[in-house]
mmCIF file of C-alpha atoms and ligand atoms in Angstrom:
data_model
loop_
_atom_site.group_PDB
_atom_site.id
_atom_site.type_symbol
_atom_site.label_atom_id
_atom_site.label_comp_id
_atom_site.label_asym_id
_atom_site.label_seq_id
_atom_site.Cartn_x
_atom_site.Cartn_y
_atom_site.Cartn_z
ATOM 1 C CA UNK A 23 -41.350 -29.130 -1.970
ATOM 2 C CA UNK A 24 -39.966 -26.052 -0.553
ATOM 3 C CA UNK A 25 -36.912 -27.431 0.929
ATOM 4 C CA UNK A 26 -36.175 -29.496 -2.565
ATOM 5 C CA UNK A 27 -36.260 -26.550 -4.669
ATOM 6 C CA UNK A 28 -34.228 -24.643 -2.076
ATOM 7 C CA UNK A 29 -31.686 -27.534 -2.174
ATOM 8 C CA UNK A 30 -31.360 -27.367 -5.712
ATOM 9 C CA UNK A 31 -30.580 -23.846 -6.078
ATOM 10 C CA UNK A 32 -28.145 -24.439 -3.081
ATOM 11 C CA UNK A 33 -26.390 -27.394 -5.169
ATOM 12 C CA UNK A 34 -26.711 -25.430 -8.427
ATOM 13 C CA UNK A 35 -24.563 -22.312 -6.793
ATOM 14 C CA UNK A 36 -22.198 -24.535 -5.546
ATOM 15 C CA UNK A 37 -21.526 -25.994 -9.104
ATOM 16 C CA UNK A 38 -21.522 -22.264 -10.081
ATOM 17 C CA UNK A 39 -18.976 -21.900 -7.110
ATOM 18 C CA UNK A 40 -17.243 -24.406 -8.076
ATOM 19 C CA UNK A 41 -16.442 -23.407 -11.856
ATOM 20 C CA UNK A 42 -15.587 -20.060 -10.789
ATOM 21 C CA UNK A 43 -11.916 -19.832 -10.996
ATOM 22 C CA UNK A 44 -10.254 -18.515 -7.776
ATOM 23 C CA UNK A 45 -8.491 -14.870 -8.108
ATOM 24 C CA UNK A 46 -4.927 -15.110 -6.451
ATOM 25 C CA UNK A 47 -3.419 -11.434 -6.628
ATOM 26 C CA UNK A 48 0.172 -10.362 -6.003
ATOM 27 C CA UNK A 49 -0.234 -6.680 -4.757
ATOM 28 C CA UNK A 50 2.405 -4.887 -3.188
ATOM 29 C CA UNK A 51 5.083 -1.488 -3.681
ATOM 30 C CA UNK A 52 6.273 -1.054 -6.639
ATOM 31 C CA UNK A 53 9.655 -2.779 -7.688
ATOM 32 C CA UNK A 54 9.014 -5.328 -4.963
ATOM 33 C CA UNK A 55 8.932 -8.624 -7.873
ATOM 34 C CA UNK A 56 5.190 -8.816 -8.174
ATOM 35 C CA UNK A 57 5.700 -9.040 -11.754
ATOM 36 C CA UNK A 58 8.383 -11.297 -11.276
ATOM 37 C CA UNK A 59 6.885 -13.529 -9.095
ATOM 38 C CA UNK A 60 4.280 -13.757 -11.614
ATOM 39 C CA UNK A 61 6.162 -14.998 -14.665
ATOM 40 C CA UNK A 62 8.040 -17.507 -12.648
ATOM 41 C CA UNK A 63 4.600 -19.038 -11.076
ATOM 42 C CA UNK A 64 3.184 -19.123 -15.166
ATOM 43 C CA UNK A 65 6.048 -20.386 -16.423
ATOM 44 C CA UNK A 66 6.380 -23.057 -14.485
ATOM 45 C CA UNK A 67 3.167 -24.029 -14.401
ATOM 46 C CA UNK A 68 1.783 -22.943 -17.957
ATOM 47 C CA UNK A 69 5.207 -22.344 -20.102
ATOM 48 C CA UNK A 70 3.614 -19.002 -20.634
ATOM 49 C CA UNK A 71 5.261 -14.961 -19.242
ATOM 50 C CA UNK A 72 2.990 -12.427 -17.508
ATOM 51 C CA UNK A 73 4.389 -9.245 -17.898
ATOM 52 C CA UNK A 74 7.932 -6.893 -18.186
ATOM 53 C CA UNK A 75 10.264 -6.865 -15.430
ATOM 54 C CA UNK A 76 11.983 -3.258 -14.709
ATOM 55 C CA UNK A 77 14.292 -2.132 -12.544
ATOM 56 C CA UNK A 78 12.298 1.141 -12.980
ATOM 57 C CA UNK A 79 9.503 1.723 -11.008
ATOM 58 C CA UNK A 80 5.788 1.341 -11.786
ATOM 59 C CA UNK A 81 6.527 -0.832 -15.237
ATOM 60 C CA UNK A 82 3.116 -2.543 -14.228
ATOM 61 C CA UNK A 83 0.486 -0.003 -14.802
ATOM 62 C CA UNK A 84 -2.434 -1.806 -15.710
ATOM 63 C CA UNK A 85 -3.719 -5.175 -14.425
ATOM 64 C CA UNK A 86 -2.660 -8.545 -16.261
ATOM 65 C CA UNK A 87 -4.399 -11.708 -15.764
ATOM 66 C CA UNK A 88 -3.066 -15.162 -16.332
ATOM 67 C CA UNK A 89 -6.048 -17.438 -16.522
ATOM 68 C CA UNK A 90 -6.535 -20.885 -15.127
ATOM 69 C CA UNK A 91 -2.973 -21.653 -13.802
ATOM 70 C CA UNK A 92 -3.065 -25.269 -12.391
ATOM 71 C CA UNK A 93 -0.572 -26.403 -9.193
ATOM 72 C CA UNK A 94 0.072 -29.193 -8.246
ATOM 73 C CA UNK A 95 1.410 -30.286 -4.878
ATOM 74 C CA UNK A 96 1.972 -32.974 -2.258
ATOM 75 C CA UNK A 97 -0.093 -35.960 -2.351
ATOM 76 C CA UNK A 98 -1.863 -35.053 -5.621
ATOM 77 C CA UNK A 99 -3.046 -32.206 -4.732
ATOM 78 C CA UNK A 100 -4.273 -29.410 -6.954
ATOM 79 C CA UNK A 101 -5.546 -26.000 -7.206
ATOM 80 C CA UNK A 102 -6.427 -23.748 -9.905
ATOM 81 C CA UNK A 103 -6.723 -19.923 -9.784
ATOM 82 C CA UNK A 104 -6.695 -17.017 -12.297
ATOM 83 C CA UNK A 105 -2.902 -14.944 -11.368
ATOM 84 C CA UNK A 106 -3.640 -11.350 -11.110
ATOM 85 C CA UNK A 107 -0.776 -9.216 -11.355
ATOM 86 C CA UNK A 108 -1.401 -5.817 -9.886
ATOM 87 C CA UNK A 109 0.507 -2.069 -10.622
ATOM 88 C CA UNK A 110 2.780 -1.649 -7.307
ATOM 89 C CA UNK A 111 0.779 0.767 -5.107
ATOM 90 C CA UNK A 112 2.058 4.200 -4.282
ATOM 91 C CA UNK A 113 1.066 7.177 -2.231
ATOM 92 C CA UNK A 114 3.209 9.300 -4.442
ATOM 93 C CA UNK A 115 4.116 9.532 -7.868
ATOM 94 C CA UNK A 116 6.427 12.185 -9.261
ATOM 95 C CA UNK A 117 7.887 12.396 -12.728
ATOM 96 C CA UNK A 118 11.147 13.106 -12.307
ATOM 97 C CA UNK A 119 12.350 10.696 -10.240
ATOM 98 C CA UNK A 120 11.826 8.174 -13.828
ATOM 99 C CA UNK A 121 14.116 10.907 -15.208
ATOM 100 C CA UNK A 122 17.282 9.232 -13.617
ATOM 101 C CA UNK A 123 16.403 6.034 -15.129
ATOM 102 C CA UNK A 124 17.557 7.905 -19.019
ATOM 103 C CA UNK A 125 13.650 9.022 -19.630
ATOM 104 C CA UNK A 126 13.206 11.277 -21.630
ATOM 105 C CA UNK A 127 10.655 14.411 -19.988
ATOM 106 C CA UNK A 128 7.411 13.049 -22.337
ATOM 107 C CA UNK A 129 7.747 9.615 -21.255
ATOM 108 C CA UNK A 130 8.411 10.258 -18.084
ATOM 109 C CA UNK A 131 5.539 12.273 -17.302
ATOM 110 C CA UNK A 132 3.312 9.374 -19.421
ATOM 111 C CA UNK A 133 4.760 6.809 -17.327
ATOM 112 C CA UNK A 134 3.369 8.795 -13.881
ATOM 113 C CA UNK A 135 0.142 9.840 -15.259
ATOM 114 C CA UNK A 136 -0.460 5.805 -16.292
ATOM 115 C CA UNK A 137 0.938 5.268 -13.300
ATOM 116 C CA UNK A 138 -1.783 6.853 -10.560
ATOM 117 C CA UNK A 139 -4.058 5.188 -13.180
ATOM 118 C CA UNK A 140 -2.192 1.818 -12.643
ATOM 119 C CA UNK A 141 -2.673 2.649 -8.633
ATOM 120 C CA UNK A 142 -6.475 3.600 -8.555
ATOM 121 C CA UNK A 143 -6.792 -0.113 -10.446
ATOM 122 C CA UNK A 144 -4.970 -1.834 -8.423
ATOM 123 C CA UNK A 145 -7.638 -0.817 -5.397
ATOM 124 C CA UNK A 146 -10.187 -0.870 -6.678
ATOM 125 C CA UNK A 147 -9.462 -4.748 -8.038
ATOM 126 C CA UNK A 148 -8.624 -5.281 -4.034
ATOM 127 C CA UNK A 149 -12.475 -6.405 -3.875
ATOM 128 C CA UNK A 150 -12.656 -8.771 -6.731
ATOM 129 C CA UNK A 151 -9.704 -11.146 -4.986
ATOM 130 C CA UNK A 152 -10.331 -14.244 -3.401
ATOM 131 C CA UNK A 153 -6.523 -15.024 -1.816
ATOM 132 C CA UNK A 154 -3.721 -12.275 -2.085
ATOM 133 C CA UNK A 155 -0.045 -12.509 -2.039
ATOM 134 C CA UNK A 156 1.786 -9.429 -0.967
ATOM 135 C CA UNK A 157 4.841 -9.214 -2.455
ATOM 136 C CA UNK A 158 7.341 -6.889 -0.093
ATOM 137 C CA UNK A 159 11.082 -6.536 -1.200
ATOM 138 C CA UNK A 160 13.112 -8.153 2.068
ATOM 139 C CA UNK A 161 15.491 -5.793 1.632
ATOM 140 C CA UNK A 162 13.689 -2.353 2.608
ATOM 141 C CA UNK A 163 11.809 -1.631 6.028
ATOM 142 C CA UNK A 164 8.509 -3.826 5.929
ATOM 143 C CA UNK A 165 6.851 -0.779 7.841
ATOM 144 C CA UNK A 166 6.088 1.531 5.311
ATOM 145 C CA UNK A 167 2.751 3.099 4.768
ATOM 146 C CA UNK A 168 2.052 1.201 1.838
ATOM 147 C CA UNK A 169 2.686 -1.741 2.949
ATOM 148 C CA UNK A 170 0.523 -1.297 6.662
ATOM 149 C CA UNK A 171 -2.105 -0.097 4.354
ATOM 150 C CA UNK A 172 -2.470 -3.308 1.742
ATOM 151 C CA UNK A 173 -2.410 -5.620 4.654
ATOM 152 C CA UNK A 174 -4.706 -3.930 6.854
ATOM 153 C CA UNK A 175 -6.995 -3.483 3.653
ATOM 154 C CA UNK A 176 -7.338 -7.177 3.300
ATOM 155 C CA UNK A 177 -7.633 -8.161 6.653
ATOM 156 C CA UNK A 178 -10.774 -5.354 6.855
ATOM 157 C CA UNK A 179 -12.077 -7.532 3.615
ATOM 158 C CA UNK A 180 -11.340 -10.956 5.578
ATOM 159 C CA UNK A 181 -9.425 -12.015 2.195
ATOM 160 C CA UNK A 182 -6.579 -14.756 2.988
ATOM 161 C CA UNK A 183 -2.965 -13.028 2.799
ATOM 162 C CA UNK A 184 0.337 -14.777 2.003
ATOM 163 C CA UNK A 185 3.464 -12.284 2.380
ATOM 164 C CA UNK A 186 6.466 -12.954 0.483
ATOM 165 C CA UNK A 187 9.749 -11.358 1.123
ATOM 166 C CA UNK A 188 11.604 -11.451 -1.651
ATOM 167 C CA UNK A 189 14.797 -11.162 -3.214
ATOM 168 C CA UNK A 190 16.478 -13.565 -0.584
ATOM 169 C CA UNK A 191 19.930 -13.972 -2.744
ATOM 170 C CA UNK A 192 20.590 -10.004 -1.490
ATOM 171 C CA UNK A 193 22.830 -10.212 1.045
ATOM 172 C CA UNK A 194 20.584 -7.086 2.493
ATOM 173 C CA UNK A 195 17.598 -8.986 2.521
ATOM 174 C CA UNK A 196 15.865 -9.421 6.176
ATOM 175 C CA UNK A 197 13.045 -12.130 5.586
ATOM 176 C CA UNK A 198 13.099 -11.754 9.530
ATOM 177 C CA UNK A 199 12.223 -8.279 9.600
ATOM 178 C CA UNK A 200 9.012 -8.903 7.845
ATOM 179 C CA UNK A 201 7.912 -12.035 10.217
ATOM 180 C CA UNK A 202 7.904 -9.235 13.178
ATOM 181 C CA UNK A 203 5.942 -6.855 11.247
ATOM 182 C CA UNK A 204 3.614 -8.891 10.699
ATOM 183 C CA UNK A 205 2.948 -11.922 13.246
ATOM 184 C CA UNK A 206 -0.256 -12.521 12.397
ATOM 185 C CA UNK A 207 0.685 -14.210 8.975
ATOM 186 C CA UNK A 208 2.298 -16.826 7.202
ATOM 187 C CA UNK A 209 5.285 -15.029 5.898
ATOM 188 C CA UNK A 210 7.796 -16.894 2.752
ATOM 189 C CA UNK A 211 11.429 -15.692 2.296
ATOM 190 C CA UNK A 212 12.325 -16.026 -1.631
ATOM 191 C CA UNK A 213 13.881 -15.140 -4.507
ATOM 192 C CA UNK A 214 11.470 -14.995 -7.730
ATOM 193 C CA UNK A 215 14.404 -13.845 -9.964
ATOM 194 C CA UNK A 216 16.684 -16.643 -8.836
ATOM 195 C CA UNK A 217 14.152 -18.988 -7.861
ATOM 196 C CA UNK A 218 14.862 -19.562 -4.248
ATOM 197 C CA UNK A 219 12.217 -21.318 -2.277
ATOM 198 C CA UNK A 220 9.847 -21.415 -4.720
ATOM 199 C CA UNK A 221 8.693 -24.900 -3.180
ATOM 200 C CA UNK A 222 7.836 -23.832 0.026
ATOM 201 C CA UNK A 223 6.079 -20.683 -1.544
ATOM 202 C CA UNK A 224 3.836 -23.591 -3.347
ATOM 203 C CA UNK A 225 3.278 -25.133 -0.189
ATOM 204 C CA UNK A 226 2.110 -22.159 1.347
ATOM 205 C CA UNK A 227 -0.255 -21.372 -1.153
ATOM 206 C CA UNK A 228 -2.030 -24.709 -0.435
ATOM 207 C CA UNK A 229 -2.117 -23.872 3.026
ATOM 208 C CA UNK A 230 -3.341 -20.280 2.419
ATOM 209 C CA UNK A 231 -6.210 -21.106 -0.635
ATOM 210 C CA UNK A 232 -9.330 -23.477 0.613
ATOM 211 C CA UNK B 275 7.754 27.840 5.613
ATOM 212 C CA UNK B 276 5.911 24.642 7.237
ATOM 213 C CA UNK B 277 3.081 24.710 8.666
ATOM 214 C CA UNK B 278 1.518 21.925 10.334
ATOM 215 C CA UNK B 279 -2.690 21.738 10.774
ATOM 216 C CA UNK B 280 -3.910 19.799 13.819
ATOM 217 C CA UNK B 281 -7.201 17.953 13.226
ATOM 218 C CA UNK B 282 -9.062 17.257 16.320
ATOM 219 C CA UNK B 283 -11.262 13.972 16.397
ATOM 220 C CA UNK B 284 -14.302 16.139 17.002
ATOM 221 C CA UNK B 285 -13.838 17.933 14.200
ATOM 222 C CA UNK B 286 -14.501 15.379 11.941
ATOM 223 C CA UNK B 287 -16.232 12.751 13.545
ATOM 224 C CA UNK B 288 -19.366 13.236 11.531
ATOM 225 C CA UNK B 289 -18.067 13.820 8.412
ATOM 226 C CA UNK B 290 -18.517 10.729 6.239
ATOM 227 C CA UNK B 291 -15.547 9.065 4.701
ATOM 228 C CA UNK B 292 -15.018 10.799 1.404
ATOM 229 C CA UNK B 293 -15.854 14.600 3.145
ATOM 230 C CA UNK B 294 -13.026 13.778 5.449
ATOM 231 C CA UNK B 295 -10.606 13.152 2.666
ATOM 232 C CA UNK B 296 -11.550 16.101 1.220
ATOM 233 C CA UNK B 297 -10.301 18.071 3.930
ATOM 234 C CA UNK B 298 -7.531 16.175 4.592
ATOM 235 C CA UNK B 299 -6.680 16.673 1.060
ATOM 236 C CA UNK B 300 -7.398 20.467 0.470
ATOM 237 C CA UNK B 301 -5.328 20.859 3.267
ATOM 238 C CA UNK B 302 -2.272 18.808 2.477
ATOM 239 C CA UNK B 303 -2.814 20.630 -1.248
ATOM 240 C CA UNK B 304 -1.888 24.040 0.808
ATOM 241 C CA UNK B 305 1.582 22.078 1.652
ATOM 242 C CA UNK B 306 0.450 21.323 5.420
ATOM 243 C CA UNK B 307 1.229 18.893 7.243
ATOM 244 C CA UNK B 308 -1.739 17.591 8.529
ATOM 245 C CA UNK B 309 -2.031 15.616 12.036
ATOM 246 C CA UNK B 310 -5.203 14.092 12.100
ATOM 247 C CA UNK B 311 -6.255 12.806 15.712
ATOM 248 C CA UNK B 312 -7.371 8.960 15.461
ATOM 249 C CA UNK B 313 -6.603 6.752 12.484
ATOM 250 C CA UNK B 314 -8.565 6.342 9.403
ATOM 251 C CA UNK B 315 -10.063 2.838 8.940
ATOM 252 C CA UNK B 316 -8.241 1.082 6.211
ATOM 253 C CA UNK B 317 -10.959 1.417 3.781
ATOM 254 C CA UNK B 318 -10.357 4.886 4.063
ATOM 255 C CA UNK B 319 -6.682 4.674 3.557
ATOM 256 C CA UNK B 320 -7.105 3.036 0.249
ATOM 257 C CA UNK B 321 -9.504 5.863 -0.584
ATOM 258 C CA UNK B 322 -7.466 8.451 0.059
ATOM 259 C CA UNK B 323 -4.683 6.598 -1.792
ATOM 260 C CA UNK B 324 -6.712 6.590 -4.753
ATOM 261 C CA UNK B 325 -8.266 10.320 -4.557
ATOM 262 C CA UNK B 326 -4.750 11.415 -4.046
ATOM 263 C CA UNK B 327 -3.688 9.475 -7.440
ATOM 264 C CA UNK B 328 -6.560 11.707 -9.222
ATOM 265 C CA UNK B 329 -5.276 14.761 -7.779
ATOM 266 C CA UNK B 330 -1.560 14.455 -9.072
ATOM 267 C CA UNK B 331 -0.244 16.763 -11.435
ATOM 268 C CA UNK B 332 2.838 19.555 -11.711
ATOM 269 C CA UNK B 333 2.012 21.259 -7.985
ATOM 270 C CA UNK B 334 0.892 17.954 -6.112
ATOM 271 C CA UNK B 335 3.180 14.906 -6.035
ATOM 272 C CA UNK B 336 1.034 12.728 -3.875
ATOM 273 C CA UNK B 337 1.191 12.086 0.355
ATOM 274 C CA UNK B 338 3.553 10.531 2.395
ATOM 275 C CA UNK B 339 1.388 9.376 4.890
ATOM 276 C CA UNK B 340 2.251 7.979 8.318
ATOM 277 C CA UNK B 341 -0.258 6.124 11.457
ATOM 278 C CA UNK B 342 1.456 6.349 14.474
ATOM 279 C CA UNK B 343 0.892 3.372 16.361
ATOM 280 C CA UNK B 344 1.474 4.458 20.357
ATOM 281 C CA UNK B 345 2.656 0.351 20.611
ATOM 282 C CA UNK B 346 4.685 0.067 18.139
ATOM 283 C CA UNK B 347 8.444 1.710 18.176
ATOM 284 C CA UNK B 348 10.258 2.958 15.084
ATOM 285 C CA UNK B 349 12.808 5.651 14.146
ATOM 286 C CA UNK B 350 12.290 6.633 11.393
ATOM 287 C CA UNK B 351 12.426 10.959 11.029
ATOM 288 C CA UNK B 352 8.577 10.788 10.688
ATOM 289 C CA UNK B 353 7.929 8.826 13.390
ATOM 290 C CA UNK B 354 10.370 10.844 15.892
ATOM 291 C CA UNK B 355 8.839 13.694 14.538
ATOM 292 C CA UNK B 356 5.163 12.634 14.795
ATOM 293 C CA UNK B 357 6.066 11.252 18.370
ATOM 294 C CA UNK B 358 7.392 14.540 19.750
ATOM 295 C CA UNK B 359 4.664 16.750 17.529
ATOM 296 C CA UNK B 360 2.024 14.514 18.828
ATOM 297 C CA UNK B 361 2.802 14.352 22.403
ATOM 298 C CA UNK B 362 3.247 18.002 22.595
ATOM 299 C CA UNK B 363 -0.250 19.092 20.904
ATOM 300 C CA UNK B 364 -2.465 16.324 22.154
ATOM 301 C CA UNK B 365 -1.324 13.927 24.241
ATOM 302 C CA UNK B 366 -3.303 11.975 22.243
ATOM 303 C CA UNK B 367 -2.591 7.538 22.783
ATOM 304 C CA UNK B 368 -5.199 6.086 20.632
ATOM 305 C CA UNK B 369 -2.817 6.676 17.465
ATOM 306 C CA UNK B 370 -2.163 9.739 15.013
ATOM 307 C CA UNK B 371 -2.094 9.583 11.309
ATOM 308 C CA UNK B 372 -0.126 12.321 9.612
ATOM 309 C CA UNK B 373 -0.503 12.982 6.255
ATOM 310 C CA UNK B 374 1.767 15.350 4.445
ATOM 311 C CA UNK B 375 2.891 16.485 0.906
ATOM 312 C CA UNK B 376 5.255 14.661 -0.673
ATOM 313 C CA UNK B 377 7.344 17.431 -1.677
ATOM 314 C CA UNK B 378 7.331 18.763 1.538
ATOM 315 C CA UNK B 379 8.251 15.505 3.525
ATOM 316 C CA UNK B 380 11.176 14.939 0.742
ATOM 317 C CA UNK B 381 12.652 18.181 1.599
ATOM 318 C CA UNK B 382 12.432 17.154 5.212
ATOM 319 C CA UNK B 383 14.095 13.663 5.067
ATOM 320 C CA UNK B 384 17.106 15.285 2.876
ATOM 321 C CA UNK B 385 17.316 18.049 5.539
ATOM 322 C CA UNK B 386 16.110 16.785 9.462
ATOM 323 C CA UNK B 387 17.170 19.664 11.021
ATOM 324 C CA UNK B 388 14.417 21.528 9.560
ATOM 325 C CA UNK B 389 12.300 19.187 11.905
ATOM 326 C CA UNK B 390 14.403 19.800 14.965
ATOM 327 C CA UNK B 391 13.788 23.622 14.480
ATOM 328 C CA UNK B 392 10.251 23.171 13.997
ATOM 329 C CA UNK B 393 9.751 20.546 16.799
ATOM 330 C CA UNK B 394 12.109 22.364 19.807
ATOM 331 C CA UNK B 395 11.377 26.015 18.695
ATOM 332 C CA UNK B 396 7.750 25.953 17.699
ATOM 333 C CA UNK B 397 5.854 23.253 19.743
ATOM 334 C CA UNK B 398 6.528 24.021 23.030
ATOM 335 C CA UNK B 399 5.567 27.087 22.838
ATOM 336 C CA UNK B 400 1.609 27.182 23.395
ATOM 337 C CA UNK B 401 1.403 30.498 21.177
ATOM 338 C CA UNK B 402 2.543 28.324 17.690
ATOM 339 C CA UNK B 403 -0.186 25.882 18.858
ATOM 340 C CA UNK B 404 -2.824 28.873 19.084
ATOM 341 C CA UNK B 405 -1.630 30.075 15.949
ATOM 342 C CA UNK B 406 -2.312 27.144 14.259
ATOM 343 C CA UNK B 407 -5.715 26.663 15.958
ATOM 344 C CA UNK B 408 -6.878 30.062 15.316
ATOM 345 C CA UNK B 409 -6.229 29.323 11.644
ATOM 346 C CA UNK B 410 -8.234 26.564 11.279
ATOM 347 C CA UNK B 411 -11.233 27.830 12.866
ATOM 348 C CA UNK B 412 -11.084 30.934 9.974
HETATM 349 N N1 LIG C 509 18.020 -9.525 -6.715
HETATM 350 C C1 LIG C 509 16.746 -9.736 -7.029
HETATM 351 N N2 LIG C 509 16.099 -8.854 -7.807
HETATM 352 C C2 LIG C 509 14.796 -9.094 -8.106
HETATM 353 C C3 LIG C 509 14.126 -10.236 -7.625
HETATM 354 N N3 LIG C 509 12.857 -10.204 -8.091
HETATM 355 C C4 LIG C 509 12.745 -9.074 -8.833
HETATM 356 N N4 LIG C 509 13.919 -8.413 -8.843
HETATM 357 C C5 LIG C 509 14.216 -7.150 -9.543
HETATM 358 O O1 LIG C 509 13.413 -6.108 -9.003
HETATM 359 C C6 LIG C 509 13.034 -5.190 -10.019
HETATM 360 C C7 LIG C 509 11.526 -5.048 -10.058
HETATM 361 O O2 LIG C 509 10.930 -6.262 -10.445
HETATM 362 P P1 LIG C 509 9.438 -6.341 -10.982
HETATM 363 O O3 LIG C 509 9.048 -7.767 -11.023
HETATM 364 O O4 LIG C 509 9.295 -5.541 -12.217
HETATM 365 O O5 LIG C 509 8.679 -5.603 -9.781
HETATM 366 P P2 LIG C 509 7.125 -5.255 -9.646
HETATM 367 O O6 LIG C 509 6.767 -5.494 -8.222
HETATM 368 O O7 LIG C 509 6.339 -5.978 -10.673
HETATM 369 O O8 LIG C 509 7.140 -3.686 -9.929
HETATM 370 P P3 LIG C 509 5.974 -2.736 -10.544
HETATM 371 O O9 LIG C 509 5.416 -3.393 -11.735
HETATM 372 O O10 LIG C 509 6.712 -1.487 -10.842
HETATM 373 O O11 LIG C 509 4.987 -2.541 -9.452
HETATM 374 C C8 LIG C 509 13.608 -5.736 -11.324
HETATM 375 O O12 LIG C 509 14.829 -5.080 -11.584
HETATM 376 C C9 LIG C 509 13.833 -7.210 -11.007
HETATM 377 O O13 LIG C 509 14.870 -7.771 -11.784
HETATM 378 C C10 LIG C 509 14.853 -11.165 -6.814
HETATM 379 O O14 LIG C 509 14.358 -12.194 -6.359
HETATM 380 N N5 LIG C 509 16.148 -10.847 -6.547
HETATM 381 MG MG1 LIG C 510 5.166 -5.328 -12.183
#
């Protein structure tokens, strides 16, 4: 009697586990085409944008969620997850460097106080994810603080990582450079803004989400 | 002026995660560079990330912050600089994190040299080590 009831609460959660839509984040420095990223993956799957794209940094500051995106891939396969677009994560945030980017002092210095907000978020959402994509720009050195940090934050939480280096159509851009930083994962050269590769980023994501 | 702080592993062993940050951050908020023997795990990175995001306003900028892997080889001026500093203080090989004010490291990466005058004048002389140990023990 015991084990019956047991085994009904067992297949009950997994119903439960089973209607609970998957959290894919994109987390990564600011400017690296999180955001980006984001509004190509909705569009193309839901006709629908994410968020604004700047060329100044920290134009994310609070979280956006795109619910119940559906992919499809190879062989009829599907998966479904809720996008998470995250505020690119700093160690430092100073007003004036927005001031070069024709801010005026007051909005500068609203942009970097919603911007530690946008950073504290971003962590502390780092525990609600159930897959992450780290978004790194391929054209800067993959070995800065932030990015050691992010990675070696998920792999202490055990939650699947996908790294993208993007921005491929920059003749800078060393997609190779990021493979040797980090060995231990699957690692997907693109360009979100041009659209380069964006298949075998799908694939991946089948490969990385179970 | 820079001054650089040198936190021995023993000093803070006990201390949980968020009184470590603390003094990690009180000092970096005196524009030290901190050396802290040992790495933080990465749950404390994050937290320090995020208690250094509450602590920004006109005087603090944030951390540059830096783990020295003794495995892994890079050049940037940190890294040179944490090699050298490291080596000549501790000795240390299990890894150093160094954690400094942003403002501070700025200035240095626009200016090196001010790293080369610290690194060849100050640290191998034992008395600018004293100096700085005698300070943290007040
Ligand atoms: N050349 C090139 N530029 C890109 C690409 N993707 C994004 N960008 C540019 O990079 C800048 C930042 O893009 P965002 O998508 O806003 O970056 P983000 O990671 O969301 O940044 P935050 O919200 O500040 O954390 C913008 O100027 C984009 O146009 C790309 O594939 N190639
Ligand atoms: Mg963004």
């Amino acid at each position: 009697m015991i084990k019956k009831v047991k085994g009904f609460f067992r297949g009950l959660l997994s119903i439960f586990r089973k209607k609970k839509h998957i959290k894919l984040g994109l987390y990564g420095p600011p400017n690296a085409g999180k955001t980006t990223l984001a509004n190509k993956i909705s569009m193309d799957w839901l006709g629908e944008s994410v968020g604004i794209v700047s060329k100044i940094p920290h134009e994310t500051r609070e979280i956006q969620v795109k619910e119940r995106i559906e992919i499809k891939g190879k062989g009829g396969k599907k998966i479904s997850f809720n996008l998470v677009d995250t505020p690119g994560i700093a160690t430092r945030i100073d007003y004036e460097d927005f001031l070069k980017y024709k801010l005026n002092k007051t909005e500068a210095k609203k942009r970097a106080k919603e911007a530690t907000k946008g950073v504290i978020e971003a962590i502390k959402w780092l525990d609600n994810m159930d897959c992450v994509v780290v978004v790194l720009d391929a054209t800067l050195n993959p070995y800065s603080q932030v990015n050691l940090t992010i990675i070696g934050n998920l792999a202490a939480r055990e939650i699947p990582v996908l790294v993208i280096g993007n921005k491929i159509d920059l003749k800078k851009a060393k997609v190779k450079n990021i493979e040797n930083a980090f060995p231990q994962y699957k690692v997907v050269g693109l360009s979100a803004e041009k659209g380069i590769n964006i298949e075998e980023f799908y694939d991946a994501l089948f490969e990385v989400i179970k | 002026m820079l001054t650089l702080q040198f936190v021995a592993h023993a000093e803070i062993k006990k201390l949980s995660s968020g009184e470590k940050i603390n003094r990690i951050l009180n000092l970096v908020k005196e524009d030290k560079i901190v050396l802290v023997e040992g790495r933080l795990k990465p749950m404390e990175e994050t937290e320090l990330i995020q208690r250094t995001m509450e602590g920004i306003n006109k005087n603090f900028k944030g951390i540059e912050l830096c783990t020295v892997y003794p495995e892994i080889k890079r050049e940037s001026v940190m890294d040179k600089f944490t090699r050298s500093v490291a080596s000549a203080l501790t000795g240390v090989r299990s890894g150093l994190t160094v954690i400094g004010p942003a403002t501070v490291i700025k200035e240095i990466k626009r200016d090196p040299n001010k790293i080369q005058l610290l690194t060849t004048n100050g640290l191998n002389r034992k008395r600018s080590y004293r100096l700085i140990g005698k300070k943290r023990r007040r």
